[in-house]
Short mmCIF file of C-alpha atoms in Angstrom, two decimals:
data_model
loop_
_atom_site.label_atom_id
_atom_site.label_comp_id
_atom_site.label_asym_id
_atom_site.label_seq_id
_atom_site.Cartn_x
_atom_site.Cartn_y
_atom_site.Cartn_z
CA MET A 2 26.22 42.97 52.76
CA THR A 3 29.03 45.42 52.17
CA VAL A 4 28.18 48.71 50.54
CA LEU A 5 29.87 48.98 47.18
CA THR A 6 30.25 52.12 45.13
CA ARG A 7 31.85 50.46 42.16
CA TRP A 8 31.00 47.85 39.58
CA VAL A 9 31.80 44.30 40.64
CA PHE A 10 32.86 41.40 38.43
CA LYS A 11 33.58 37.84 39.41
CA SER A 12 37.04 36.77 38.43
CA SER A 13 35.61 34.58 35.69
CA ALA A 14 34.39 37.69 33.90
CA VAL A 15 37.86 38.92 32.92
CA ILE A 16 37.93 39.49 29.17
CA ALA A 17 40.50 37.71 27.02
CA LEU A 18 41.25 38.54 23.40
CA LEU A 19 43.11 35.94 21.36
CA VAL A 20 46.51 36.80 19.87
CA VAL A 21 49.63 34.93 18.86
CA ALA A 22 50.82 34.62 22.45
CA GLY A 23 48.52 35.54 25.32
CA ALA A 24 46.01 38.36 25.31
CA CYS A 25 46.29 41.40 23.12
CA LYS A 26 45.44 44.85 24.37
CA PRO A 27 41.79 45.63 23.52
CA ASP A 28 40.35 48.95 22.36
CA ARG A 29 39.21 51.47 24.94
CA TRP A 30 35.85 49.66 24.98
CA SER A 31 37.13 46.94 27.26
CA GLU A 32 34.72 45.46 29.77
CA SER A 33 36.61 46.79 32.80
CA HIS A 34 34.36 49.08 34.82
CA VAL A 35 35.27 52.42 36.28
CA ALA A 36 34.07 53.92 39.56
CA GLY A 37 30.41 54.86 39.64
CA THR A 38 27.36 53.37 38.02
CA GLY A 39 26.75 55.78 35.13
CA PRO A 40 27.90 55.16 31.56
CA SER A 41 31.21 56.61 30.54
CA ALA A 42 33.41 56.82 27.48
CA ASP A 43 35.38 53.84 28.78
CA ARG A 44 32.50 51.46 29.43
CA PRO A 45 29.52 50.13 27.50
CA GLU A 46 26.25 50.53 29.35
CA CYS A 47 25.08 46.94 29.09
CA PRO A 48 26.26 44.41 31.68
CA GLN A 49 27.81 41.36 30.12
CA LYS A 50 26.77 38.99 32.94
CA TRP A 51 23.85 39.03 35.33
CA ASP A 52 26.23 39.42 38.28
CA SER A 53 28.17 42.32 36.76
CA ILE A 54 25.53 44.84 37.85
CA PRO A 55 26.18 47.00 40.92
CA LEU A 56 25.70 45.38 44.33
CA ARG A 57 24.10 47.75 46.83
CA GLU A 58 22.83 47.81 50.40
CA SER A 59 19.20 48.50 51.28
CA SER A 60 19.89 50.88 54.14
CA ARG A 61 18.24 53.87 52.49
CA ALA A 62 15.38 54.53 50.11
CA GLY A 63 15.91 53.72 46.47
CA ILE A 64 18.71 51.20 47.02
CA TYR A 65 18.02 47.55 46.30
CA VAL A 66 19.48 44.20 47.24
CA VAL A 67 20.80 41.85 44.61
CA PRO A 68 19.19 38.39 44.86
CA THR A 69 22.43 36.67 45.82
CA SER A 70 21.45 33.28 44.44
CA GLY A 71 20.52 34.79 41.09
CA LEU A 72 18.45 32.65 38.79
CA ALA A 73 18.51 29.42 40.73
CA VAL A 74 22.19 28.68 39.97
CA PRO A 75 23.91 31.22 37.68
CA GLY A 76 25.07 29.34 34.65
CA PRO A 77 25.84 29.50 30.94
CA ASN A 78 22.69 31.25 29.77
CA THR A 79 23.08 34.05 32.30
CA ASN A 80 26.81 34.50 31.75
CA ILE A 81 27.22 34.40 27.97
CA PRO A 82 26.21 37.61 26.18
CA GLU A 83 24.45 36.14 23.17
CA PHE A 84 21.83 34.49 25.42
CA HIS A 85 20.55 37.74 26.90
CA ASP A 86 19.68 41.26 25.76
CA CYS A 87 20.09 44.85 26.90
CA GLN A 88 18.42 48.00 25.59
CA ARG A 89 17.47 51.51 26.60
CA PHE A 90 13.70 51.76 26.23
CA ILE A 91 12.03 54.41 24.07
CA ASP A 92 9.41 56.49 25.88
CA SER A 93 5.69 56.27 25.13
CA ARG A 94 5.93 59.24 22.75
CA GLY A 95 8.55 57.43 20.71
CA SER A 96 10.88 60.44 20.77
CA GLU A 97 13.35 59.87 23.62
CA PHE A 98 15.28 57.10 25.31
CA GLU A 99 14.69 56.33 28.97
CA ALA A 100 16.28 53.86 31.37
CA LEU A 101 18.28 50.83 30.39
CA TYR A 102 16.78 47.36 30.84
CA ALA A 103 18.72 44.09 30.80
CA ILE A 104 17.06 40.67 30.53
CA PHE A 105 18.98 37.49 31.35
CA ALA A 106 17.73 34.06 30.29
CA ALA A 107 17.62 31.54 33.12
CA SER A 108 20.60 29.23 33.33
CA ARG A 109 18.35 26.20 32.79
CA LEU A 110 15.98 27.74 30.27
CA ASP A 111 16.32 24.78 27.91
CA SER A 112 15.22 22.28 30.54
CA ILE A 113 12.61 24.65 31.98
CA GLY A 114 11.14 24.86 28.52
CA ASP A 115 10.62 21.11 28.45
CA ALA A 116 7.84 21.61 30.99
CA LEU A 117 6.11 24.02 28.62
CA ARG A 118 5.74 21.65 25.69
CA VAL A 119 2.22 21.15 24.40
CA ASP A 120 2.90 19.36 21.12
CA SER A 121 1.75 15.91 22.21
CA SER A 122 -1.86 17.01 21.71
CA LEU A 123 -4.29 15.03 19.58
CA TRP A 124 -5.81 17.20 16.83
CA THR A 125 -9.24 16.66 15.28
CA SER A 126 -11.46 18.51 12.80
CA SER A 127 -15.25 18.73 13.12
CA ASN A 128 -15.61 18.78 9.33
CA THR A 129 -12.78 17.20 7.38
CA SER A 130 -14.49 18.04 4.08
CA VAL A 131 -13.82 21.72 4.89
CA ALA A 132 -10.53 21.57 6.78
CA THR A 133 -8.16 18.79 7.78
CA VAL A 134 -5.53 18.87 10.50
CA SER A 135 -2.31 16.88 10.73
CA PRO A 136 -1.03 15.11 13.86
CA THR A 137 1.33 18.06 14.43
CA GLY A 138 -1.43 20.68 14.18
CA VAL A 139 -1.09 21.92 10.58
CA VAL A 140 -4.56 22.73 9.25
CA THR A 141 -5.33 22.72 5.51
CA ALA A 142 -8.35 24.36 3.86
CA VAL A 143 -10.09 21.81 1.61
CA SER A 144 -13.37 23.47 0.60
CA LEU A 145 -15.46 26.52 1.38
CA GLY A 146 -17.27 26.42 4.70
CA ALA A 147 -16.69 26.36 8.46
CA ALA A 148 -15.01 23.89 10.78
CA THR A 149 -13.82 23.68 14.35
CA ILE A 150 -10.37 22.34 15.13
CA SER A 151 -9.85 20.94 18.61
CA SER A 152 -6.91 19.56 20.55
CA LEU A 153 -6.90 17.02 23.34
CA LEU A 154 -4.05 16.63 25.81
CA PRO A 155 -3.14 13.07 26.83
CA GLY A 156 -5.33 11.88 29.69
CA ASP A 157 -7.90 14.67 29.27
CA THR A 158 -11.52 14.19 28.33
CA LEU A 159 -12.21 17.85 27.53
CA PRO A 160 -10.60 19.74 24.63
CA ALA A 161 -7.53 21.74 25.63
CA GLY A 162 -8.02 24.14 22.74
CA LEU A 163 -10.64 25.10 20.20
CA VAL A 164 -10.46 27.33 17.14
CA SER A 165 -13.17 28.15 14.60
CA LEU A 166 -12.09 28.33 10.96
CA VAL A 167 -13.89 29.85 7.99
CA VAL A 168 -12.50 28.91 4.59
CA THR A 169 -12.79 31.70 1.99
CA PRO A 170 -12.01 31.74 -1.75
CA GLN A 171 -10.05 34.99 -1.79
CA LEU A 172 -6.69 35.98 -0.36
CA VAL A 173 -7.11 37.13 3.22
CA PRO A 174 -5.28 40.43 3.96
CA ASP A 175 -2.65 40.02 6.67
CA ALA A 176 -3.40 36.31 6.87
CA PRO A 177 -1.64 34.80 9.90
CA ASN A 178 1.33 32.49 9.53
CA GLU A 179 0.14 30.60 12.59
CA ILE A 180 -3.03 30.47 14.66
CA LEU A 181 -2.91 30.50 18.42
CA VAL A 182 -5.22 27.94 20.00
CA GLY A 183 -6.08 28.47 23.66
CA PRO A 184 -8.47 26.88 26.15
CA VAL A 185 -11.19 29.36 25.16
CA SER A 186 -12.60 29.41 21.65
CA ALA A 187 -11.22 32.39 19.73
CA PRO A 188 -13.09 34.47 17.11
CA PRO A 189 -13.31 32.70 13.73
CA GLN A 190 -10.07 32.64 11.79
CA LEU A 191 -10.15 33.17 8.02
CA LEU A 192 -8.17 30.77 5.86
CA GLN A 193 -7.80 30.86 2.07
CA LEU A 194 -8.92 27.82 0.12
CA GLY A 195 -5.99 25.47 -0.50
CA HIS A 196 -3.72 27.12 2.05
CA SER A 197 -2.24 25.58 5.17
CA VAL A 198 -1.35 27.15 8.51
CA PRO A 199 0.21 25.69 11.68
CA LEU A 200 -1.77 25.81 14.90
CA ALA A 201 0.14 26.82 18.02
CA LEU A 202 -1.54 25.35 21.08
CA SER A 203 -1.42 27.51 24.20
CA ALA A 204 -2.75 25.03 26.72
CA GLY A 205 -1.35 22.40 29.06
CA ALA A 206 -1.62 20.82 32.44
CA THR A 207 -1.66 23.40 35.26
CA THR A 208 1.89 24.19 36.37
CA LYS A 209 2.48 23.25 39.99
CA SER A 210 6.02 24.50 40.54
CA ILE A 211 8.55 26.08 38.21
CA ILE A 212 11.49 28.46 38.56
CA ALA A 213 11.70 31.79 36.77
CA VAL A 214 12.64 31.78 33.08
CA ALA A 215 14.32 35.20 33.06
CA GLN A 216 15.63 37.92 35.33
CA ILE A 217 15.29 41.62 34.52
CA TYR A 218 17.35 44.48 35.85
CA THR A 219 16.84 48.20 35.26
CA TYR A 220 18.55 51.39 36.33
CA GLY A 221 15.22 53.19 36.12
CA ALA A 222 11.91 53.26 37.97
CA GLY A 223 10.41 50.31 36.12
CA TYR A 224 8.17 49.66 33.14
CA ALA A 225 4.45 49.46 33.91
CA PRO A 226 3.25 47.76 30.67
CA LEU A 227 5.30 44.68 31.55
CA GLY A 228 4.99 44.96 35.34
CA ILE A 229 8.73 45.51 35.76
CA GLY A 230 9.70 47.16 39.05
CA ARG A 231 12.84 48.96 40.11
CA ALA A 232 16.13 47.06 40.16
CA PHE A 233 15.29 43.33 39.87
CA SER A 234 12.19 41.59 38.56
CA CYS A 235 11.58 37.97 37.62
CA LEU A 236 9.55 36.43 34.82
CA TYR A 237 7.61 33.16 35.05
CA LEU A 238 6.09 31.18 32.20
CA TYR A 239 3.48 28.63 33.24
CA PHE A 240 0.11 27.06 32.54
CA ASP A 241 -2.47 28.71 34.78
CA THR A 242 -5.49 27.07 36.44
CA SER A 243 -7.48 27.37 33.20
CA ARG A 244 -4.62 25.57 31.37
CA ALA A 245 -3.75 28.68 29.35
CA LEU A 246 -0.09 29.48 28.75
CA SER A 247 0.56 32.61 30.77
CA ALA A 248 3.34 34.76 32.21
CA ARG A 249 3.81 36.65 35.44
CA MET A 250 6.28 39.45 36.19
CA VAL A 251 7.27 39.62 39.86
CA PRO A 252 9.34 42.62 41.05
CA ALA A 253 11.73 42.13 43.97
CA ASP A 254 10.69 44.49 46.77
CA ALA A 255 13.05 47.14 48.14
CA GLY A 256 15.00 46.04 51.18
CA SER A 257 14.29 42.35 50.85
CA VAL A 258 15.42 39.39 48.84
CA ALA A 259 12.13 38.17 47.43
CA PRO A 260 11.48 34.49 46.65
CA PRO A 261 11.22 35.04 42.89
CA CYS A 262 14.45 34.17 41.03
CA ARG A 263 15.65 32.04 43.89
CA ASP A 264 13.59 28.92 44.41
CA ALA A 265 10.94 26.89 42.66
CA VAL A 266 7.53 28.34 43.49
CA ASN A 267 3.91 27.96 42.50
CA PRO A 268 3.55 30.71 39.85
CA ASN A 269 -0.21 30.81 40.43
CA ALA A 270 0.36 31.86 44.03
CA VAL A 271 2.97 34.64 43.78
CA ALA A 272 2.21 38.33 43.38
CA GLY A 273 2.95 40.23 40.19
CA LYS A 274 1.46 41.26 36.88
CA VAL A 275 -0.09 38.61 34.63
CA LEU A 276 1.00 39.02 30.98
CA THR A 277 -0.31 37.55 27.75
CA VAL A 278 1.74 34.96 25.89
CA VAL A 279 1.70 34.30 22.14
CA ARG A 280 3.39 31.02 21.29
CA THR A 281 4.86 30.73 17.80
CA LYS A 282 6.08 27.55 16.18
CA PRO A 283 6.53 27.73 12.40
CA ALA A 284 5.84 24.34 10.90
CA GLN A 285 8.25 24.74 7.99
CA VAL A 286 11.46 24.83 10.03
CA SER A 287 13.19 22.54 12.47
CA SER A 288 12.43 22.69 16.18
CA ASP A 289 15.62 24.60 16.85
CA TYR A 290 14.94 27.38 19.33
CA PRO A 291 17.94 28.85 21.19
CA ALA A 292 17.44 29.23 24.95
CA VAL A 293 17.69 33.02 24.83
CA ALA A 294 15.67 36.08 25.87
CA ARG A 295 15.19 39.24 23.80
CA TRP A 296 13.55 42.66 23.95
CA ASP A 297 11.20 43.48 21.08
CA TYR A 298 9.80 46.90 20.22
CA ASP A 299 6.32 47.26 18.75
CA ARG A 300 6.61 50.67 17.13
CA ARG A 301 2.96 50.76 16.10
CA ASN A 302 1.96 50.68 19.79
CA ARG A 303 5.23 52.22 21.05
CA GLN A 304 5.60 49.47 23.59
CA TYR A 305 8.14 46.78 24.45
CA HIS A 306 7.53 43.11 24.96
CA ILE A 307 9.69 40.06 25.69
CA GLY A 308 10.66 37.25 23.36
CA ILE A 309 11.86 34.07 25.01
CA ALA A 310 12.34 30.40 24.20
CA CYS A 311 9.59 28.21 25.64
CA GLY A 312 10.19 24.55 24.93
CA ASP A 313 10.36 23.81 21.21
CA ALA A 314 8.69 27.12 20.37
CA TRP A 315 9.09 30.88 20.78
CA CYS A 316 6.93 32.93 23.13
CA GLU A 317 6.15 36.64 22.92
CA VAL A 318 5.27 37.93 26.37
CA GLY A 319 3.18 41.04 26.89
CA ALA A 320 2.95 41.87 23.17
CA PRO A 321 0.33 44.62 22.76
CA GLY A 322 -0.22 43.98 19.06
CA LYS A 323 1.26 42.61 15.89
CA ASP A 324 4.32 44.55 14.78
CA PRO A 325 4.23 44.49 10.97
CA PHE A 326 8.01 44.78 10.73
CA THR A 327 9.05 41.82 12.88
CA PRO A 328 10.38 39.05 10.60
CA THR A 329 9.31 36.37 13.08
CA ARG A 330 5.63 37.25 12.96
CA THR A 331 5.17 38.16 9.31
CA ALA A 332 7.87 36.70 7.08
CA ALA A 333 6.37 33.80 5.18
CA TYR A 334 8.37 30.69 4.51
CA ASP A 335 10.28 31.31 1.30
CA PRO A 336 10.95 28.19 -0.80
CA SER A 337 13.77 30.04 -2.58
CA GLY A 338 15.72 30.17 0.68
CA THR A 339 17.60 27.30 2.27
CA PRO A 340 16.10 25.63 5.37
CA GLU A 341 18.88 27.24 7.41
CA GLU A 342 18.10 30.73 6.08
CA ASN A 343 14.42 30.30 6.86
CA ARG A 344 15.29 29.07 10.34
CA VAL A 345 17.26 32.17 11.37
CA LEU A 346 14.56 34.43 9.94
CA ARG A 347 11.44 32.63 11.16
CA VAL A 348 12.71 31.58 14.59
CA LYS A 349 13.17 34.65 16.77
CA GLY A 350 16.08 34.36 19.13
CA TRP A 351 18.62 33.91 16.38
CA HIS A 352 18.17 37.44 15.05
CA ASP A 353 17.48 40.77 16.73
CA GLN A 354 15.50 43.82 15.71
CA GLN A 355 15.67 47.25 17.37
CA ASN A 356 14.89 50.91 16.75
CA LEU A 357 18.44 52.21 16.56
CA ALA A 358 19.81 55.31 18.25
CA MET A 359 21.74 58.27 16.86
CA ASP A 360 23.20 61.54 18.09
CA GLY A 361 20.66 64.07 19.32
CA SER A 362 20.65 67.83 19.03
CA ALA A 363 22.10 68.32 22.51
CA ALA A 364 25.74 67.46 23.13
CA GLY A 365 26.10 63.89 24.31
CA SER A 366 22.41 63.06 23.82
CA VAL A 367 20.96 60.23 21.78
CA VAL A 368 17.50 59.92 20.23
CA PRO A 369 15.60 57.16 18.39
CA SER A 370 16.69 57.22 14.76
CA GLY A 371 13.45 55.76 13.46
CA ILE A 372 15.48 53.04 11.71
CA LEU A 373 14.15 49.61 12.56
CA ALA A 374 17.20 47.45 11.94
CA THR A 375 17.52 43.67 11.96
CA VAL A 376 20.77 41.78 12.42
CA VAL A 377 20.69 38.13 11.36
CA PRO A 378 23.47 35.57 11.97
CA HIS A 379 24.91 33.52 9.16
CA PRO A 380 23.23 30.09 9.41
CA GLY A 381 26.58 28.28 9.46
CA LEU A 382 28.16 30.47 12.11
CA GLY A 383 28.08 27.82 14.84
CA SER A 384 30.09 25.32 12.82
CA VAL A 385 33.12 27.57 12.27
CA LEU A 386 36.21 26.07 13.90
CA GLU A 387 38.77 27.95 15.96
CA THR A 388 41.45 26.91 13.50
CA THR A 389 39.56 28.78 10.78
CA TYR A 390 39.67 32.03 12.75
CA ARG A 391 43.33 31.50 13.64
CA SER A 392 44.28 31.09 9.99
CA ALA A 393 43.49 34.73 9.17
CA THR A 394 40.46 33.70 7.13
CA TRP A 395 37.45 35.95 6.56
CA VAL A 396 34.40 34.29 8.10
CA LEU A 397 30.98 35.41 6.86
CA SER A 398 29.11 36.00 10.10
CA GLY A 399 25.94 38.03 9.67
CA TYR A 400 23.59 40.24 7.73
CA VAL A 401 21.88 43.57 8.43
CA GLY A 402 18.60 44.89 7.03
CA MET A 403 17.27 48.39 7.68
CA ASP A 404 13.67 49.55 7.48
CA THR A 405 14.02 53.33 7.12
CA THR A 406 10.33 54.15 6.57
CA ASN A 407 10.18 56.27 9.73
CA ALA A 408 13.83 57.40 9.81
CA ILE A 409 14.45 60.91 11.12
CA PRO A 410 16.52 63.35 8.99
CA GLY A 411 20.17 62.39 8.86
CA ALA A 412 19.70 58.88 10.30
CA VAL A 413 20.32 56.93 7.09
CA LYS A 414 23.40 59.01 6.31
CA ALA A 415 24.74 58.57 9.86
CA TYR A 416 24.57 54.77 9.75
CA LYS A 417 25.99 54.69 6.24
CA LYS A 418 28.96 56.73 7.43
CA LYS A 419 29.57 54.71 10.59
CA PHE A 420 28.76 51.15 9.51
CA ASN A 421 28.45 51.34 5.71
CA PHE A 422 24.86 50.03 5.97
CA ASP A 423 22.59 50.59 3.00
CA PRO A 424 18.82 50.88 3.66
CA VAL A 425 17.67 47.46 2.41
CA PRO A 426 14.90 45.30 3.92
CA VAL A 427 15.23 41.86 5.44
CA ARG A 428 15.15 39.55 2.43
CA LEU A 429 16.37 36.37 0.81
CA PRO A 430 18.92 35.44 -0.16
CA LEU A 431 20.55 36.76 2.99
CA SER A 432 23.67 37.60 0.99
CA SER A 433 21.69 40.38 -0.73
CA MET A 434 21.62 42.32 2.57
CA ASN A 435 24.52 44.21 4.16
CA THR A 436 27.07 41.56 5.21
CA LEU A 437 29.46 41.26 8.16
CA SER A 438 32.63 39.15 8.09
CA PHE A 439 35.35 38.69 10.74
CA CYS A 440 39.05 38.00 10.43
CA TYR A 441 41.64 37.45 13.16
CA GLY A 442 45.18 38.33 12.19
CA LYS A 443 47.58 41.04 11.14
CA ARG A 444 46.43 43.58 8.59
CA ASP A 445 48.50 42.06 5.82
CA GLU A 446 47.33 38.54 6.74
CA CYS A 447 43.69 39.60 6.38
CA GLU A 448 44.62 41.57 3.22
CA ILE A 449 43.30 44.85 4.61
CA PRO A 450 44.39 48.03 2.84
CA ASP A 451 46.06 50.83 4.79
CA PRO A 452 43.65 53.41 6.18
CA PRO A 453 43.55 56.91 4.70
CA PRO A 454 45.61 59.62 6.43
CA GLY A 455 44.09 60.76 9.69
CA ILE A 456 42.33 57.48 10.52
CA THR A 457 44.38 55.70 13.15
CA GLY A 458 41.81 53.85 15.25
CA CYS A 459 42.54 50.55 13.55
CA ASP A 460 46.27 51.09 13.16
CA ASP A 461 48.16 48.18 14.77
CA SER A 462 50.59 50.60 16.42
CA THR A 463 47.80 52.31 18.38
CA LEU A 464 47.12 49.02 20.17
CA GLY A 465 50.53 49.08 21.77
CA ILE A 466 51.67 45.92 19.98
CA PHE A 467 53.62 46.25 16.76
CA PHE A 468 52.20 44.03 14.03
CA ALA A 469 49.67 42.59 16.47
CA ARG A 470 47.11 40.01 15.45
CA VAL A 471 43.74 41.56 16.21
CA TRP A 472 40.08 41.15 15.28
CA TRP A 473 38.76 42.92 12.20
CA VAL A 474 35.35 43.28 10.62
CA LYS A 475 34.58 43.75 6.94
CA ILE A 476 31.21 45.33 6.14
CA GLN A 477 29.96 45.10 2.56
CA ALA A 478 27.09 47.40 1.66
CA ALA A 479 24.04 45.80 0.06
CA ALA A 480 23.42 48.38 -2.67
CA ASP A 481 26.72 49.89 -3.78
CA ARG A 482 28.77 46.81 -2.68
CA LYS A 483 31.47 49.03 -1.22
CA VAL A 484 33.58 47.51 1.56
CA MET A 485 34.39 49.12 4.92
CA TYR A 486 37.03 47.83 7.32
CA ARG A 487 37.07 48.36 11.07
CA CYS A 488 38.84 46.83 14.00
CA THR A 489 36.54 45.18 16.51
CA THR A 490 36.60 43.84 20.06
CA ARG A 491 36.12 40.21 20.97
CA ARG A 492 34.52 39.73 24.37
CA GLY A 493 33.74 36.61 26.28
CA ASP A 494 33.64 34.79 29.56
CA THR A 495 36.71 32.62 30.00
CA GLY A 496 34.97 30.92 32.92
CA MET A 497 32.64 29.33 30.38
CA SER A 498 35.44 27.87 28.24
CA GLY A 499 34.90 24.38 29.62
CA VAL A 500 31.14 24.45 29.13
CA THR A 501 29.82 22.52 26.15
CA GLY A 502 26.46 22.18 24.48
CA VAL A 503 25.24 25.70 25.26
CA THR A 504 26.55 27.72 22.33
CA ALA A 505 24.06 30.07 20.71
CA PRO A 506 25.47 31.41 17.42
CA THR A 507 23.12 34.39 17.44
CA ALA A 508 23.36 38.07 16.55
CA ARG A 509 21.96 41.10 18.33
CA TRP A 510 22.25 44.82 18.87
CA ARG A 511 24.05 46.01 21.99
CA TRP A 512 23.60 49.41 23.58
CA VAL A 513 26.77 51.37 24.35
CA ALA A 514 27.25 54.81 25.85
CA VAL A 515 26.96 56.71 22.56
CA ASP A 516 24.68 54.59 20.38
CA GLU A 517 24.13 50.96 19.42
CA THR A 518 26.45 48.42 17.87
CA VAL A 519 26.36 44.85 16.61
CA TRP A 520 27.16 41.78 18.70
CA GLU A 521 28.02 38.68 16.71
CA TYR A 522 28.84 35.25 18.04
CA CYS A 523 32.43 34.41 17.15
CA MET A 524 33.04 30.96 18.55
CA SER A 525 33.36 29.38 21.98
CA HIS A 526 31.39 31.73 24.25
CA TYR A 527 32.73 34.89 22.66
CA CYS A 528 31.05 37.84 20.95
CA CYS A 529 32.62 40.25 18.50
CA GLU A 530 31.52 43.84 19.06
CA VAL A 531 31.53 45.88 15.87
CA GLY A 532 32.54 49.52 15.86
CA ALA A 533 31.78 50.40 19.47
CA ASN A 534 35.03 52.26 19.91
CA SER A 535 34.33 55.81 18.79
CA SER A 536 38.05 56.36 18.14
CA SER A 537 38.08 53.34 15.85
CA GLU A 538 36.89 54.82 12.58
CA GLY A 539 36.18 52.61 9.64
CA TRP A 540 37.44 53.26 6.15
CA LEU A 541 36.21 52.29 2.72
CA GLN A 542 38.29 50.23 0.37
CA GLN A 543 39.53 52.48 -2.38
#
């Protein structure tokens, strides 16, 4: 392998921005990479594709080989930004950022997930006068008392899962929205009389051979809580020999191309760290789980874990505890919301939640802001047609909620100034949160007022094309309803333009060299990046 000292992109990774004729000149935050591997003012830190990370030789210590075959065959999920995630991790003290970690969903995650389905189980209750259970595993408390719910996989004679339930008359504090049922009986679960809760079975036939579900890359030394090593690591999801749903993180060793991430293997036989898996499947929403992978931060335990699609459910891998601020795990189904609104809130993978960054005390440094922010896509985002964008129409695309309970001094003001975000929680209706809308066109076509004197970052003339059609974002604050305008950058992989059936109209935070910004799906394997260009100031409508 040739030694490379620059960043390498396949030709299919060239970025194209739509304009009237051809490609318009993007902001300085284009995806072209400069010499060297460190972040710079001209390049976001996060790789857009799994194969856009630096390729290196293994001739000396600390240099690692890229698994040349990637995740089986590199495909849509690994090459389209909204399917994967990239963050700089916060240290165990919760006060500083450390190395950057990128996770890429396997190219066949949707079909891999089919092997992880456990919903064909037969459910029974030991005492139907106390608790009943539906064919899909929804248990309902009928009267005070105790009961055992069991599941039986087709062809098995022994229960695949058991859970003890105690029905109580009073409201149970922090009552679960779902109960995990594994091959070993769990401690008794409390359920309020008259309430129902879905059971999520975590058991299945022992997995014989399966390829990795995700690939991880880091610029740092690794992350011990998740078993992530230096450079590349691979994640397996599988049913172990006890039929429990489990995960295994397998680092690729220095100087060798390890089997993980390349070929189908027996996950019970490979080395690596075994991680817990919590499988979540809300019963009130459709089985619509995008084949994506996400980082999640549990700020109570100051530890990261992985969220990833696993069949028709969502799996949290290596979660140390229940984060009280994660919408997926705590937000109850709200009958006042539409089914689509509940879907993007209850099903993790559509939305993203991170502890945002802000400028530190030292020049050029960034620190955790203490703001736990959630970006949620508009439920109808995937149905927007290209003709709609081309007609200079504002398209409602997403919503932002901010939990500022632990915000450091100046953090709320900083994000209000940059993005016009008011500190409002995740709530329904979604339109009551901060909103994001996109428009593609000239300033007058999108009816955008002129910026105040001194703000030129979104001036058409600065893009080198007079009266150019460009991408804009309109941010409306939740509380004061003021509107901010910014220009934005649309990124995508033109090599995926002929791929169908793999769109994921999701939203997430993306780390850039100076702080974090919003990624929003904006049709046909493209993402719109909001406000990453530090020279592109936003301005409020007067």
